[in-house]
DNA sequence: ACCTGAACACCGTTCAAGT
DNA sequence: ACCTGAACACCGTTCAAGT
């Protein structure tokens, strides 16, 4: 039988090998699949092999968090980098990205782990703060006064987190809802400083 | 030594005894404390005793969900029952309730369980829908057009869920932020039907 | 009807021993 | 340096047997 690809030969497994495989499992099969025993059987090694690279499961989770947050930040930067688009379109792109992203399971797992792991918590916190900054800034470009931009951005970011956590009976927003949201944000335009709000 | 209260004598444990104790544990010590072995040692019985009342852990979780959602719905009704207050004050009360409630750990656990348990999911969904309805209705009383009320209510409810899931680097809203939010909602007044929006 | 006791499966963790 | 193998602790689940 031909070698099945993976580690049919026995070159050593790096820490990144473990982390990459774990993240893949997390995305494909959910948090329940992220188990040391599962990883070992995937790689065809025994558990001692895992413990050579990591202190325990927690360390692996921290590594997963770092890897995923880096990826996530990069894709957010890409969206924001579309500075060519006018602010409202950028917001719409981000919203759509949040709504139909299938990365939720990862985000949920990370927030869960963050509650018992300071490292994971901090990694996630940075990503959250980054996103908050992007949204706030975009809203200000849109014409919202700084105060309102801050409140609205908080609302939007928290909503996106909540959205990742509840298929629970709430209406799943469709394109129309996104339009409604954008209209709502757009109307905020002109609330800044001394400008006159257009009366329609 | 005097009998320590609990089940020093051996009257049978009802299903509700198990559920009540489990919910208490969930609130006091978090989801990690909700274990069959822990409950048994608390009650001073063996595991077989648990399996006489429940099929498995899942069944217990479903029972916990039902119990907690009923409680939660009741306290929401109390808030909404303050119809004496004007709508904005009702919203403020709900917001404050959501923000400093220490029932988050319960809510998080339930949403987690809901992902692998249809029963829990449905129980939670009803509670969510109930809350959504309350907020939407209150916003309409406040003067928002139905469309906007729907979008805004969705945003608010999702934000409250997200809020329960992320101490993560986002600014924790203080009284000032709540004021800002209320001002934002209040300005929505008069957007209804053919009315003229007041130009300040 | 309600519970004990002993067994089992599964998973994380440790560690001496191998190459 | 990198991994095996066997052991252990912990937890959920089952089931025959007790009262």
Short mmCIF file of C-alpha atoms (C1' of nucleotides) in Angstrom, two decimals:
data_model
loop_
_atom_site.label_atom_id
_atom_site.label_comp_id
_atom_site.label_asym_id
_atom_site.label_seq_id
_atom_site.Cartn_x
_atom_site.Cartn_y
_atom_site.Cartn_z
CA UNK A 1 0.00 0.00 0.00
CA UNK A 2 1.22 3.48 -0.90
CA UNK A 3 2.06 5.88 1.94
CA UNK A 4 -1.11 7.87 2.65
CA UNK A 5 0.57 11.24 2.52
CA UNK A 6 0.43 12.73 6.04
CA UNK A 7 3.22 11.39 8.17
CA UNK A 8 3.56 7.99 6.68
CA UNK A 9 7.24 8.59 7.12
CA UNK A 10 8.26 9.70 10.53
CA UNK A 11 9.74 13.18 10.32
CA UNK A 12 9.15 15.00 13.62
CA UNK A 13 6.00 16.97 14.25
CA UNK A 14 6.51 20.66 14.92
CA UNK A 15 4.38 22.66 17.34
CA UNK A 16 2.90 24.37 14.32
CA UNK A 17 1.89 21.03 12.83
CA UNK A 18 -0.21 20.35 15.90
CA UNK A 19 -1.68 23.85 15.99
CA UNK A 20 -2.55 23.89 12.31
CA UNK A 21 -4.25 20.53 12.44
CA UNK A 22 -6.13 21.51 15.59
CA UNK A 23 -7.40 24.73 14.02
CA UNK A 24 -8.54 22.83 10.94
CA UNK A 25 -10.40 20.38 13.12
CA UNK A 26 -11.98 23.23 15.05
CA UNK A 27 -13.27 24.82 11.85
CA UNK A 28 -14.38 21.62 10.17
CA UNK A 29 -15.84 19.60 13.00
CA UNK A 30 -16.30 21.98 15.87
CA UNK A 31 -14.82 22.31 19.29
CA UNK A 32 -15.66 18.76 20.31
CA UNK A 33 -13.13 17.45 17.80
CA UNK A 34 -10.22 19.29 19.39
CA UNK A 35 -8.92 16.49 21.56
CA UNK A 36 -5.42 15.27 22.13
CA UNK A 37 -6.43 11.70 21.44
CA UNK A 38 -8.01 12.71 18.15
CA UNK A 39 -4.97 14.65 17.00
CA UNK A 40 -2.73 11.75 17.89
CA UNK A 41 -4.74 9.24 15.96
CA UNK A 42 -4.82 11.63 12.99
CA UNK A 43 -1.05 11.89 13.07
CA UNK A 44 -0.55 8.26 13.91
CA UNK A 45 1.45 8.92 17.05
CA UNK A 46 0.93 8.42 20.77
CA UNK A 47 0.05 11.10 23.27
CA UNK A 48 3.56 11.41 24.62
CA UNK A 49 4.38 12.98 21.27
CA UNK A 50 1.94 15.78 21.96
CA UNK A 51 3.29 16.36 25.43
CA UNK A 52 6.75 16.75 24.03
CA UNK A 53 5.58 19.97 22.30
CA UNK A 54 2.97 21.29 24.71
CA UNK A 55 2.57 21.41 28.46
CA UNK A 56 -1.12 20.59 28.28
CA UNK A 57 -4.34 21.21 26.37
CA UNK A 58 -4.40 24.82 27.52
CA UNK A 59 -1.11 25.58 25.78
CA UNK A 60 -2.49 24.19 22.56
CA UNK A 61 -5.57 26.35 22.87
CA UNK A 62 -3.41 29.41 23.36
CA UNK A 63 -1.50 28.57 20.22
CA UNK A 64 -4.74 28.10 18.30
CA UNK A 65 -5.95 31.48 19.53
CA UNK A 66 -2.81 33.24 18.36
CA UNK A 67 -2.96 31.63 14.95
CA UNK A 68 -6.61 32.34 14.37
CA UNK A 69 -6.55 35.90 15.63
CA UNK A 70 -3.67 36.71 13.32
CA UNK A 71 -5.61 35.37 10.35
CA UNK A 72 -8.71 37.17 11.42
CA UNK A 73 -6.94 40.48 11.83
CA UNK A 74 -5.44 40.15 8.38
CA UNK A 75 -8.82 39.67 6.76
CA UNK A 76 -10.23 42.62 8.66
CA UNK A 77 -7.37 44.75 7.41
CA UNK A 78 -8.18 43.66 3.89
CA UNK A 79 -11.72 44.87 4.27
CA UNK A 80 -10.69 48.15 5.79
CA UNK A 81 -8.06 48.47 3.11
CA UNK A 82 -10.82 48.91 0.64
CA UNK A 83 -10.55 52.58 1.42
CA UNK A 84 -11.51 53.09 -2.18
CA UNK A 85 -15.06 52.27 -1.21
CA UNK A 86 -16.98 54.94 0.52
CA UNK A 87 -17.38 54.39 4.27
CA UNK A 88 -20.90 53.03 4.11
CA UNK A 89 -19.87 50.39 1.61
CA UNK A 90 -16.97 49.38 3.82
CA UNK A 91 -19.36 48.95 6.73
CA UNK A 92 -21.69 46.93 4.58
CA UNK A 93 -18.82 44.69 3.54
CA UNK A 94 -17.81 44.13 7.16
CA UNK A 95 -21.37 43.43 8.19
CA UNK A 96 -21.83 40.94 5.43
CA UNK A 97 -18.53 39.36 6.39
CA UNK A 98 -19.68 38.97 9.96
CA UNK A 99 -23.09 37.64 9.02
CA UNK A 100 -22.21 34.85 6.65
CA UNK A 101 -18.86 33.92 7.99
CA UNK A 102 -18.62 30.27 8.99
CA UNK A 103 -15.80 31.08 11.36
CA UNK A 104 -18.26 31.44 14.20
CA UNK A 105 -17.54 28.12 15.76
CA UNK A 106 -13.94 29.19 16.13
CA UNK A 107 -14.86 32.50 17.68
CA UNK A 108 -17.25 30.83 20.11
CA UNK A 109 -14.66 28.30 21.19
CA UNK A 110 -12.08 31.04 21.73
CA UNK A 111 -14.43 33.14 23.86
CA UNK A 112 -15.19 30.07 25.84
CA UNK A 113 -11.56 29.24 26.42
CA UNK A 114 -10.81 32.86 27.20
CA UNK A 115 -12.84 32.58 30.36
CA UNK A 116 -10.44 30.15 31.92
CA UNK A 117 -7.25 31.17 30.15
CA UNK A 118 -5.72 34.61 30.55
CA UNK A 119 -3.54 34.22 27.46
CA UNK A 120 -6.41 33.42 25.17
CA UNK A 121 -8.40 36.25 26.71
CA UNK A 122 -5.73 38.79 25.92
CA UNK A 123 -5.21 37.59 22.37
CA UNK A 124 -8.91 37.84 21.70
CA UNK A 125 -9.14 41.21 23.40
CA UNK A 126 -6.64 42.70 20.99
CA UNK A 127 -8.60 41.46 18.00
CA UNK A 128 -11.82 42.82 19.43
CA UNK A 129 -10.26 46.19 20.12
CA UNK A 130 -8.92 46.30 16.58
CA UNK A 131 -12.34 45.66 15.13
CA UNK A 132 -13.95 48.20 17.41
CA UNK A 133 -11.43 50.81 16.26
CA UNK A 134 -12.12 50.10 12.61
CA UNK A 135 -15.86 50.44 12.99
CA UNK A 136 -15.63 53.55 15.14
CA UNK A 137 -13.34 55.26 12.69
CA UNK A 138 -15.50 54.36 9.72
CA UNK A 139 -18.54 55.74 11.47
CA UNK A 140 -16.76 59.01 12.11
CA UNK A 141 -15.82 59.22 8.44
CA UNK A 142 -19.48 58.67 7.75
CA UNK A 143 -20.19 61.82 9.66
CA UNK A 144 -21.18 60.71 13.14
CA UNK A 145 -20.03 62.78 16.07
CA UNK A 146 -17.30 61.02 18.11
CA UNK A 147 -19.64 60.25 21.00
CA UNK A 148 -22.23 58.65 18.80
CA UNK A 149 -19.61 56.83 16.80
CA UNK A 150 -18.31 55.29 20.01
CA UNK A 151 -21.74 54.22 21.24
CA UNK A 152 -22.84 52.92 17.86
CA UNK A 153 -19.59 51.08 17.26
CA UNK A 154 -19.91 49.38 20.62
CA UNK A 155 -23.44 48.39 19.80
CA UNK A 156 -22.45 47.01 16.41
CA UNK A 157 -19.47 45.06 17.64
CA UNK A 158 -21.34 43.58 20.57
CA UNK A 159 -24.16 42.70 18.21
CA UNK A 160 -21.75 40.89 15.93
CA UNK A 161 -20.49 38.87 18.87
CA UNK A 162 -24.00 38.11 19.99
CA UNK A 163 -24.86 37.16 16.49
CA UNK A 164 -22.18 34.50 16.51
CA UNK A 165 -23.70 33.01 19.63
CA UNK A 166 -27.39 32.79 18.92
CA UNK A 167 -29.22 31.01 16.13
CA UNK A 168 -31.74 31.09 18.92
CA UNK A 169 -35.16 32.11 17.72
CA UNK A 170 -34.14 35.60 16.72
CA UNK A 171 -34.73 36.43 13.06
CA UNK A 172 -31.59 35.79 11.05
CA UNK A 173 -30.87 39.08 9.29
CA UNK A 174 -31.22 38.95 5.52
CA UNK A 175 -30.11 41.43 2.86
CA UNK A 176 -33.10 43.61 3.63
CA UNK A 177 -32.15 43.83 7.26
CA UNK A 178 -28.63 44.81 6.36
CA UNK A 179 -30.04 47.52 4.14
CA UNK A 180 -32.17 48.70 7.02
CA UNK A 181 -29.17 48.81 9.26
CA UNK A 182 -27.15 50.76 6.72
CA UNK A 183 -29.96 53.23 6.24
CA UNK A 184 -30.08 53.66 9.98
CA UNK A 185 -26.36 54.35 10.13
CA UNK A 186 -26.46 56.62 7.13
CA UNK A 187 -29.07 58.82 8.68
CA UNK A 188 -26.58 59.53 11.37
CA UNK A 189 -24.66 61.52 8.82
CA UNK A 190 -24.61 65.23 9.52
CA UNK A 191 -25.09 64.88 13.24
CA UNK A 192 -21.61 66.21 13.65
CA UNK A 193 -20.65 69.57 15.17
CA UNK A 194 -22.56 72.51 13.79
CA UNK A 195 -23.87 70.95 10.59
CA UNK A 196 -27.56 71.02 9.83
CA UNK A 197 -29.29 67.65 9.61
CA UNK A 198 -31.07 67.39 6.26
CA UNK A 199 -34.75 67.15 7.10
CA UNK A 200 -35.51 63.98 5.09
CA UNK B 1 -22.50 14.82 65.11
CA UNK B 2 -25.78 16.50 64.21
CA UNK B 3 -27.33 15.77 60.80
CA UNK B 4 -26.03 18.45 58.43
CA UNK B 5 -29.43 19.37 57.03
CA UNK B 6 -29.46 18.30 53.38
CA UNK B 7 -30.26 14.65 53.02
CA UNK B 8 -28.79 13.38 56.21
CA UNK B 9 -31.90 11.26 56.33
CA UNK B 10 -32.63 9.32 53.22
CA UNK B 11 -35.88 10.54 51.73
CA UNK B 12 -35.82 10.04 47.96
CA UNK B 13 -34.44 12.71 45.68
CA UNK B 14 -36.90 14.13 43.17
CA UNK B 15 -35.95 15.19 39.65
CA UNK B 16 -36.50 18.76 40.78
CA UNK B 17 -34.03 18.30 43.65
CA UNK B 18 -31.35 17.44 41.12
CA UNK B 19 -32.29 20.28 38.77
CA UNK B 20 -32.44 22.88 41.49
CA UNK B 21 -29.09 21.92 42.92
CA UNK B 22 -27.55 21.84 39.45
CA UNK B 23 -28.84 25.32 38.62
CA UNK B 24 -27.49 26.64 41.90
CA UNK B 25 -24.11 25.14 41.13
CA UNK B 26 -24.19 26.64 37.66
CA UNK B 27 -24.84 30.12 39.03
CA UNK B 28 -22.43 29.90 41.94
CA UNK B 29 -19.48 28.04 40.50
CA UNK B 30 -19.93 28.06 36.76
CA UNK B 31 -20.54 25.43 34.16
CA UNK B 32 -17.55 23.35 35.17
CA UNK B 33 -19.25 22.49 38.45
CA UNK B 34 -22.25 20.90 36.78
CA UNK B 35 -21.11 17.31 36.91
CA UNK B 36 -22.94 14.19 37.88
CA UNK B 37 -20.17 13.15 40.22
CA UNK B 38 -20.26 16.53 41.94
CA UNK B 39 -24.02 16.44 42.40
CA UNK B 40 -23.82 12.94 43.82
CA UNK B 41 -21.15 13.80 46.35
CA UNK B 42 -23.17 16.89 47.34
CA UNK B 43 -26.21 14.73 47.94
CA UNK B 44 -24.24 11.89 49.43
CA UNK B 45 -25.51 9.29 47.00
CA UNK B 46 -24.01 7.23 44.18
CA UNK B 47 -24.40 7.89 40.49
CA UNK B 48 -27.00 5.21 40.00
CA UNK B 49 -29.29 7.48 41.96
CA UNK B 50 -28.96 10.17 39.30
CA UNK B 51 -29.60 7.73 36.49
CA UNK B 52 -32.81 6.67 38.15
CA UNK B 53 -34.22 10.16 37.47
CA UNK B 54 -32.48 11.13 34.25
CA UNK B 55 -31.43 9.32 31.10
CA UNK B 56 -28.14 11.17 30.90
CA UNK B 57 -26.44 14.55 31.37
CA UNK B 58 -28.32 15.98 28.42
CA UNK B 59 -31.67 15.42 30.10
CA UNK B 60 -30.46 17.26 33.16
CA UNK B 61 -29.33 20.18 31.02
CA UNK B 62 -32.72 20.34 29.37
CA UNK B 63 -34.36 20.48 32.77
CA UNK B 64 -32.00 23.24 33.86
CA UNK B 65 -32.82 25.20 30.73
CA UNK B 66 -36.55 24.97 31.35
CA UNK B 67 -36.19 26.06 34.94
CA UNK B 68 -33.93 28.99 34.22
CA UNK B 69 -35.85 30.27 31.21
CA UNK B 70 -39.06 30.29 33.22
CA UNK B 71 -37.40 32.37 35.93
CA UNK B 72 -35.86 34.66 33.38
CA UNK B 73 -39.11 35.23 31.56
CA UNK B 74 -40.82 36.11 34.82
CA UNK B 75 -38.28 38.78 35.65
CA UNK B 76 -38.55 40.23 32.15
CA UNK B 77 -42.29 40.42 32.56
CA UNK B 78 -41.78 42.28 35.80
CA UNK B 79 -39.70 44.88 34.05
CA UNK B 80 -42.13 45.26 31.20
CA UNK B 81 -44.92 45.39 33.75
CA UNK B 82 -43.59 48.72 34.82
CA UNK B 83 -45.82 50.16 32.15
CA UNK B 84 -46.20 53.05 34.52
CA UNK B 85 -42.79 54.21 33.43
CA UNK B 86 -42.55 55.86 30.11
CA UNK B 87 -41.07 53.67 27.35
CA UNK B 88 -37.59 55.11 27.49
CA UNK B 89 -37.34 54.44 31.20
CA UNK B 90 -38.49 50.87 30.65
CA UNK B 91 -35.76 50.39 28.08
CA UNK B 92 -33.23 51.89 30.42
CA UNK B 93 -34.32 49.50 33.15
CA UNK B 94 -33.97 46.51 30.83
CA UNK B 95 -30.58 47.67 29.63
CA UNK B 96 -29.33 48.11 33.13
CA UNK B 97 -30.71 44.70 34.01
CA UNK B 98 -28.82 43.13 31.15
CA UNK B 99 -25.59 44.94 31.89
CA UNK B 100 -25.11 44.18 35.56
CA UNK B 101 -26.85 40.87 35.76
CA UNK B 102 -24.62 38.12 37.07
CA UNK B 103 -26.74 35.51 35.36
CA UNK B 104 -24.45 35.57 32.35
CA UNK B 105 -22.69 32.38 33.15
CA UNK B 106 -26.02 30.61 33.02
CA UNK B 107 -26.95 32.17 29.72
CA UNK B 108 -23.61 31.29 28.20
CA UNK B 109 -23.85 27.70 29.32
CA UNK B 110 -27.35 27.40 27.90
CA UNK B 111 -26.36 28.80 24.51
CA UNK B 112 -23.50 26.40 24.50
CA UNK B 113 -25.67 23.41 25.28
CA UNK B 114 -28.26 24.58 22.78
CA UNK B 115 -25.84 23.87 19.98
CA UNK B 116 -25.90 20.16 20.62
CA UNK B 117 -29.35 19.82 22.15
CA UNK B 118 -32.50 20.64 20.23
CA UNK B 119 -34.62 20.83 23.37
CA UNK B 120 -32.42 23.40 25.04
CA UNK B 121 -32.26 25.34 21.79
CA UNK B 122 -36.01 25.61 21.57
CA UNK B 123 -36.45 26.61 25.18
CA UNK B 124 -33.89 29.37 24.77
CA UNK B 125 -35.36 30.45 21.46
CA UNK B 126 -38.71 31.14 23.09
CA UNK B 127 -37.10 33.30 25.75
CA UNK B 128 -35.14 35.21 23.14
CA UNK B 129 -38.19 35.80 21.01
CA UNK B 130 -40.05 37.03 24.05
CA UNK B 131 -37.35 39.56 24.84
CA UNK B 132 -37.15 40.67 21.22
CA UNK B 133 -40.88 41.27 21.21
CA UNK B 134 -40.74 43.37 24.34
CA UNK B 135 -37.99 45.59 23.03
CA UNK B 136 -39.55 45.99 19.61
CA UNK B 137 -42.88 46.97 21.09
CA UNK B 138 -41.34 49.43 23.47
CA UNK B 139 -39.43 51.05 20.63
CA UNK B 140 -42.63 51.46 18.67
CA UNK B 141 -44.27 53.09 21.66
CA UNK B 142 -41.28 55.38 21.71
CA UNK B 143 -42.20 56.48 18.22
CA UNK B 144 -40.02 54.47 15.90
CA UNK B 145 -41.49 53.28 12.64
CA UNK B 146 -42.10 49.49 12.63
CA UNK B 147 -39.19 48.81 10.27
CA UNK B 148 -36.74 50.73 12.34
CA UNK B 149 -38.10 49.26 15.54
CA UNK B 150 -37.47 45.79 14.17
CA UNK B 151 -33.92 46.53 13.05
CA UNK B 152 -33.04 48.40 16.22
CA UNK B 153 -34.56 45.77 18.47
CA UNK B 154 -32.57 43.08 16.69
CA UNK B 155 -29.43 45.10 17.13
CA UNK B 156 -30.11 45.68 20.81
CA UNK B 157 -30.97 42.08 21.62
CA UNK B 158 -28.00 40.71 19.72
CA UNK B 159 -25.81 43.24 21.48
CA UNK B 160 -27.08 42.08 24.84
CA UNK B 161 -26.21 38.50 23.93
CA UNK B 162 -22.80 39.55 22.71
CA UNK B 163 -22.33 41.51 25.84
CA UNK B 164 -22.81 38.40 27.92
CA UNK B 165 -20.07 36.69 25.96
CA UNK B 166 -17.25 39.18 25.84
CA UNK B 167 -15.36 40.83 28.68
CA UNK B 168 -12.87 40.85 25.86
CA UNK B 169 -11.13 44.17 25.50
CA UNK B 170 -14.21 46.09 24.52
CA UNK B 171 -15.04 48.98 26.82
CA UNK B 172 -17.51 47.90 29.48
CA UNK B 173 -20.43 50.30 29.16
CA UNK B 174 -20.90 52.59 32.14
CA UNK B 175 -23.82 54.83 33.08
CA UNK B 176 -22.65 57.43 30.59
CA UNK B 177 -22.73 54.92 27.77
CA UNK B 178 -26.22 53.86 28.71
CA UNK B 179 -27.25 57.50 28.62
CA UNK B 180 -25.68 57.80 25.20
CA UNK B 181 -27.57 54.79 23.99
CA UNK B 182 -30.86 56.11 25.34
CA UNK B 183 -30.27 59.46 23.70
CA UNK B 184 -29.62 57.66 20.46
CA UNK B 185 -32.85 55.72 20.77
CA UNK B 186 -34.81 58.76 21.83
CA UNK B 187 -33.77 60.70 18.77
CA UNK B 188 -35.52 58.07 16.77
CA UNK B 189 -38.77 59.49 18.06
CA UNK B 190 -40.91 61.11 15.41
CA UNK B 191 -39.51 59.07 12.53
CA UNK B 192 -42.87 57.42 12.23
CA UNK B 193 -45.22 57.59 9.22
CA UNK B 194 -45.90 61.06 7.89
CA UNK B 195 -44.64 63.02 10.88
CA UNK B 196 -42.02 65.67 10.40
CA UNK B 197 -38.70 65.01 12.10
CA UNK B 198 -37.90 67.96 14.37
CA UNK B 199 -34.77 69.54 12.96
CA UNK B 200 -32.68 69.44 16.15
"C1'" DA C 1 -39.51 2.66 43.96
"C1'" DC C 2 -35.03 4.08 44.88
"C1'" DC C 3 -30.38 3.25 45.43
"C1'" DT C 4 -25.56 0.62 45.86
"C1'" DG C 5 -21.40 -1.31 43.88
"C1'" DA C 6 -18.70 -2.73 40.60
"C1'" DA C 7 -17.57 -2.61 36.09
"C1'" DC C 8 -16.43 -0.25 31.59
"C1'" DA C 9 -15.18 3.44 28.00
"C1'" DC C 10 -13.05 7.65 27.17
"C1'" DC C 11 -9.91 11.37 27.81
"C1'" DG C 12 -6.07 14.12 29.88
"C1'" DT C 13 -1.60 13.67 32.17
"C1'" DT C 14 2.86 11.60 33.79
"C1'" DC C 15 7.01 9.23 33.31
"C1'" DA C 16 10.42 5.77 32.71
"C1'" DA C 17 12.23 3.68 28.86
"C1'" DG C 18 13.48 3.30 24.04
"C1'" DT C 19 16.03 5.00 19.52
"C1'" DA D 1 15.56 15.28 20.22
"C1'" DC D 2 11.47 12.87 19.64
"C1'" DC D 3 8.52 9.28 20.65
"C1'" DT D 4 6.48 4.64 22.82
"C1'" DG D 5 3.99 2.14 26.39
"C1'" DA D 6 2.06 1.56 30.39
"C1'" DA D 7 0.12 3.47 34.17
"C1'" DC D 8 -3.13 6.66 36.67
"C1'" DA D 9 -7.09 10.00 37.73
"C1'" DC D 10 -11.42 11.62 36.49
"C1'" DC D 11 -15.93 11.49 34.55
"C1'" DG D 12 -20.09 9.58 32.18
"C1'" DT D 13 -22.78 5.36 31.57
"C1'" DT D 14 -24.62 0.60 32.42
"C1'" DC D 15 -26.51 -2.98 35.03
"C1'" DA D 16 -27.18 -6.68 38.21
"C1'" DA D 17 -28.14 -6.80 42.84
"C1'" DG D 18 -29.88 -5.04 47.16
"C1'" DT D 19 -33.81 -3.05 50.38
#
